[in-house]
Coordinates of C-alpha atoms in Angstrom, one line a residue:
M29 CA 103.6 93.9 112.2
N30 CA 105.3 95.4 108.7
D31 CA 103.1 96.0 105.6
H32 CA 104.9 95.8 102.2
I33 CA 103.7 98.8 100.2
V34 CA 105.6 97.1 97.7
S35 CA 104.7 93.4 97.4
R36 CA 108.3 91.5 98.3
G37 CA 106.8 89.0 95.8
W38 CA 107.5 92.0 93.2
Q39 CA 110.3 93.0 94.6
A40 CA 112.0 89.8 94.0
N41 CA 111.8 90.4 90.7
F42 CA 114.5 92.7 90.5
T43 CA 117.3 90.5 92.4
D44 CA 118.3 86.8 92.3
D45 CA 119.6 87.1 95.8
H46 CA 116.7 88.9 97.7
T47 CA 118.6 92.5 97.9
V48 CA 118.2 95.4 96.3
S49 CA 120.7 98.5 96.3
I50 CA 118.5 101.4 97.5
L51 CA 118.7 105.8 96.0
D52 CA 117.2 108.0 97.9
V53 CA 115.6 109.9 94.9
V54 CA 116.0 113.7 97.2
T55 CA 119.7 113.5 98.3
G56 CA 120.7 111.2 95.1
K57 CA 122.7 108.6 97.0
I58 CA 123.0 105.2 97.9
V59 CA 121.6 104.4 101.1
D60 CA 121.9 100.8 101.4
D61 CA 123.8 98.8 98.7
T62 CA 122.1 95.5 99.9
R63 CA 118.9 95.7 101.8
R64 CA 116.7 92.5 102.1
I65 CA 113.2 93.1 100.4
K66 CA 111.4 91.6 103.7
S67 CA 112.2 95.2 105.6
N68 CA 112.2 97.2 102.3
F69 CA 109.0 99.5 101.4
A70 CA 107.4 98.1 104.9
R71 CA 105.6 100.4 107.0
P72 CA 104.6 99.4 110.3
D73 CA 100.5 98.3 111.2
F74 CA 100.2 100.5 107.8
L75 CA 96.9 98.4 107.0
T76 CA 96.0 97.7 110.9
Y77 CA 93.4 99.7 112.1
L78 CA 91.3 99.5 115.4
D79 CA 87.7 98.9 115.5
S80 CA 84.9 100.7 118.5
E81 CA 86.4 98.2 121.0
G82 CA 90.1 98.9 120.8
N83 CA 91.0 95.5 118.9
P84 CA 93.5 95.4 115.5
V85 CA 91.8 94.5 112.5
R86 CA 93.6 93.7 109.3
D87 CA 91.2 92.3 106.9
V88 CA 92.3 94.8 104.2
D89 CA 95.7 93.5 104.2
D90 CA 94.3 89.8 104.7
A91 CA 92.6 90.2 101.4
F92 CA 95.1 92.2 99.4
T93 CA 97.8 89.4 100.3
K94 CA 95.7 87.0 98.6
V95 CA 95.2 88.6 95.5
E96 CA 98.9 89.5 94.6
R97 CA 99.5 85.8 95.4
K98 CA 97.3 84.8 92.6
V99 CA 98.0 87.6 90.7
L100 CA 102.3 87.5 90.4
N101 CA 102.9 83.9 89.1
R102 CA 100.5 85.2 86.2
V103 CA 102.3 88.7 85.8
R104 CA 105.7 87.0 85.6
E105 CA 105.0 85.1 82.4
I106 CA 104.2 88.6 80.5
R107 CA 106.9 89.0 77.7
V108 CA 106.9 91.2 74.8
G109 CA 105.9 87.9 72.8
N110 CA 103.5 86.6 75.5
C111 CA 100.4 89.2 76.9
K112 CA 97.0 88.1 76.4
A113 CA 93.7 89.5 78.3
E114 CA 94.5 87.4 81.5
H115 CA 97.9 88.9 82.0
R116 CA 96.6 92.5 81.4
D117 CA 93.8 91.8 83.9
A118 CA 95.7 90.3 86.8
V119 CA 98.6 93.3 86.0
A120 CA 95.2 95.9 86.5
E121 CA 94.7 94.1 89.8
L122 CA 98.6 94.2 91.0
F123 CA 98.3 97.9 89.8
G124 CA 95.1 98.5 92.1
I125 CA 96.1 97.4 95.4
H126 CA 99.7 98.9 94.8
L127 CA 98.2 102.6 94.4
V128 CA 95.8 102.5 97.0
R129 CA 97.7 100.8 99.6
S130 CA 100.5 103.7 99.6
D131 CA 102.4 106.8 101.2
A132 CA 101.2 109.0 98.5
L133 CA 97.6 108.1 98.8
R134 CA 97.5 108.2 102.9
V135 CA 99.0 111.5 102.8
A136 CA 96.4 112.9 100.2
K137 CA 93.6 111.7 102.0
L138 CA 94.8 113.0 105.4
R139 CA 94.9 116.3 103.1
L140 CA 91.5 116.2 102.5
M141 CA 90.5 115.4 105.7
G142 CA 92.1 118.5 107.1
E143 CA 90.9 120.6 104.4
T144 CA 87.3 119.3 105.2
A145 CA 87.5 118.8 109.1
A146 CA 86.4 122.5 110.7
D147 CA 83.5 122.4 108.3
Y148 CA 82.3 119.1 108.1
P149 CA 80.7 119.3 111.9
A150 CA 78.5 122.1 111.2
R151 CA 77.3 120.8 108.3
A152 CA 76.2 117.2 109.8
E153 CA 74.6 119.2 112.5
R154 CA 72.9 121.1 109.9
S155 CA 72.0 117.8 107.5
E156 CA 68.9 116.7 107.4
A157 CA 69.8 113.2 106.4
V158 CA 72.0 113.0 109.1
R159 CA 69.4 114.2 111.5
E160 CA 66.9 111.2 110.2
Q161 CA 69.8 109.1 110.5
F162 CA 70.1 109.8 114.0
I163 CA 66.6 109.5 115.1
A164 CA 66.4 105.9 112.9
T165 CA 68.9 104.8 114.9
L166 CA 68.6 106.0 118.2
G167 CA 64.9 106.6 118.5
R168 CA 64.8 110.0 119.4
P169 CA 65.9 113.7 117.9
P170 CA 69.5 114.8 118.7
L171 CA 70.1 117.4 121.6
P172 CA 71.4 120.7 120.4
G173 CA 74.6 120.5 119.0
E174 CA 74.8 116.9 119.4
L175 CA 75.7 116.1 116.2
E176 CA 78.3 118.0 115.6
T177 CA 79.6 116.5 118.8
M178 CA 79.3 113.0 117.6
A179 CA 81.1 114.5 113.9
W180 CA 84.0 116.0 115.6
D181 CA 84.8 112.9 117.6
W182 CA 84.5 110.4 114.8
Q183 CA 87.0 112.4 112.5
K184 CA 89.4 112.1 116.1
R185 CA 88.5 108.6 115.8
Q186 CA 89.1 108.2 112.5
I187 CA 92.6 109.2 112.4
E188 CA 93.6 107.7 116.1
T189 CA 92.8 104.5 114.6
N190 CA 93.7 104.6 111.5
E191 CA 90.1 103.4 109.5
F192 CA 90.3 106.8 107.6
F193 CA 92.8 105.5 105.2
V194 CA 91.8 102.3 105.2
E195 CA 87.8 101.4 105.2
N196 CA 87.0 102.1 101.5
L197 CA 90.4 101.0 99.7
P198 CA 89.1 97.8 98.4
S199 CA 85.9 99.8 96.7
M200 CA 89.1 102.2 95.5
Q201 CA 91.0 99.6 94.3
Q202 CA 88.0 97.5 92.2
K203 CA 87.1 100.4 91.1
M204 CA 90.7 101.5 89.7
R205 CA 91.3 97.4 88.8
D206 CA 88.0 97.7 86.1
M207 CA 89.2 100.8 84.7
M208 CA 92.9 99.7 84.2
A209 CA 91.5 96.9 82.7
R210 CA 89.4 98.3 79.7
Y211 CA 92.8 99.8 78.4
H212 CA 95.5 97.9 76.3
V213 CA 98.7 96.8 77.7
Q214 CA 102.0 97.3 76.1
V215 CA 105.7 95.0 76.3
I216 CA 108.6 96.7 77.0
E217 CA 112.0 94.6 77.6
A218 CA 115.2 96.2 78.1
P219 CA 117.6 93.5 77.3
E220 CA 120.9 93.0 78.0
P221 CA 123.6 94.7 77.7
L222 CA 121.3 97.7 79.0
P223 CA 120.9 98.9 82.4
G224 CA 117.3 97.5 84.0
F225 CA 113.9 98.9 85.0
V226 CA 114.2 100.7 88.6
L227 CA 110.8 100.5 90.9
G228 CA 109.7 102.8 93.1
D229 CA 107.9 103.5 96.8
V230 CA 105.4 104.8 94.3
P231 CA 105.7 101.2 92.3
V232 CA 102.5 102.4 89.6
V233 CA 103.7 105.6 88.2
H234 CA 100.4 107.5 86.8
A235 CA 100.9 110.9 85.5
N236 CA 100.3 113.7 83.6
L237 CA 103.7 114.4 81.7
L238 CA 102.5 117.4 80.3
Q239 CA 101.9 119.0 83.6
Q240 CA 104.6 117.2 85.3
R241 CA 102.2 116.0 87.7
Y242 CA 102.8 112.6 89.8
G243 CA 100.1 110.9 90.9
F244 CA 98.2 111.7 93.9
R245 CA 100.9 113.5 95.0
D246 CA 99.9 116.2 92.9
R247 CA 96.3 115.8 93.0
L248 CA 95.9 113.7 90.0
A249 CA 93.3 111.3 89.8
L250 CA 93.5 108.1 87.5
G251 CA 91.2 109.3 85.1
D252 CA 93.1 112.5 84.5
C253 CA 96.9 110.9 83.5
D254 CA 98.8 110.6 80.0
Y255 CA 101.3 107.8 81.8
L256 CA 100.3 104.8 83.4
A257 CA 103.3 102.2 83.7
A258 CA 105.2 100.7 85.9
P259 CA 108.3 97.9 85.5
L260 CA 107.5 94.0 86.2
S261 CA 110.8 93.2 86.9
R262 CA 114.4 94.6 86.4
R263 CA 114.1 93.7 82.4
V264 CA 110.2 93.8 81.9
A265 CA 108.0 96.9 81.9
V266 CA 104.2 97.9 81.2
L267 CA 101.9 100.8 79.8
F268 CA 98.1 100.9 79.8
T269 CA 97.5 102.6 76.5
A270 CA 94.1 103.8 75.2
Q271 CA 95.3 102.6 71.9
R272 CA 96.4 99.3 70.6
L273 CA 100.5 100.2 70.5
P274 CA 103.2 97.4 69.7
H275 CA 105.3 95.8 72.5
A276 CA 108.9 96.3 71.9
V277 CA 112.5 95.4 72.6
L278 CA 114.2 98.8 73.9
A279 CA 117.6 98.9 71.7
T280 CA 119.1 102.3 73.3
K281 CA 120.0 103.2 76.8
K282 CA 118.6 106.2 76.7
T283 CA 114.5 104.9 76.1
V284 CA 115.6 102.8 79.0
S285 CA 116.9 106.3 81.4
K286 CA 113.5 107.8 79.9
F287 CA 111.3 105.5 81.4
N288 CA 113.4 104.8 84.7
A289 CA 113.9 108.7 85.4
V290 CA 109.5 109.0 85.3
T291 CA 109.7 106.5 88.4
L292 CA 111.9 108.6 90.0
F293 CA 110.4 111.8 89.3
A294 CA 107.2 110.0 90.7
A295 CA 108.5 108.8 94.0
H296 CA 107.9 109.1 97.7
R297 CA 111.3 109.0 99.2
E298 CA 112.9 106.1 97.5
V299 CA 113.8 103.9 94.3
L300 CA 115.2 100.3 94.5
C301 CA 117.2 98.5 91.9
N302 CA 119.3 95.5 91.3
P303 CA 122.7 96.0 93.1
A304 CA 124.0 95.9 89.1
D305 CA 122.7 99.0 87.8
V306 CA 123.4 101.1 91.1
L307 CA 126.2 102.9 88.4
H308 CA 123.4 103.9 86.0
V309 CA 120.8 104.9 88.6
K310 CA 123.1 107.1 90.1
R311 CA 124.2 109.3 86.7
L312 CA 120.6 108.9 86.1
W313 CA 119.3 110.7 89.2
A314 CA 122.5 113.3 88.3
Q315 CA 121.2 114.0 84.8
R316 CA 117.2 113.5 85.7
D317 CA 116.1 116.6 84.0
R318 CA 118.4 115.5 80.7
F319 CA 115.4 112.7 81.0
R320 CA 112.6 114.3 81.8
S321 CA 109.7 113.6 79.7
S322 CA 106.7 116.0 78.5
G323 CA 104.7 113.2 76.9
P324 CA 103.7 110.0 77.0
L325 CA 106.1 107.7 76.5
A326 CA 104.1 104.7 74.8
G327 CA 105.1 104.1 70.9
R328 CA 108.4 105.2 71.4

């Protein structure tokens, strides 16, 4: 089953006919002029793992889908003149889901497991807490090397079943949601005739622009970012800010380009745009370093 790493409901906010144009951020080429959002930003069984009997488990995707259905309608209400506490909380829910349900986090988890894999079984063998848990569960002390063998088997199973990625995503999402809910939301709009916002396969950008580090790809924790934002639709975007900042209707193409450039730099492989914005996105990619920001965009 295809799991959307960016929900179809969110993607639908960028199109009138359920098709979007796709730019490859590595080559700068438009790889699809009219891709259906039904198949866009989707990965086979991304949030599925196998239980101990080999049965597929999709509890996490089902839970996230229910939350998305509830919050997307509230998110669509957000405008410069309409952003209340309940809107901020809905955005925090949506952002939290997409921060954890991402290629970037999966790669980061794989990297961490790879870095600790060689040492973990030996540490498990020496751990008194692991030994005590073994005795409490099986009623006997472990044989020499048994804990180490079990640790190797556990690591192998985590990778083969995808459980290493899925298992703690709900708790991670809740922590991120609660962190964001403590901040303010600034709404910005890009009215006609300005080009619209673009949405990446990493839709929620958390970055340290001063250091030019982008998300989990660059080992950046959410609490260490100086920029946290995403477009909600082709014409509306939001930023989480420590201080309350006035909402703004953007007046220049340059400001839209600076916001969109951050999305390009943060993307894993692709960004989508409304087909009417293809020319803007292609030109922006070619000049992206010109619009690179080294400090927070909020308030500009």
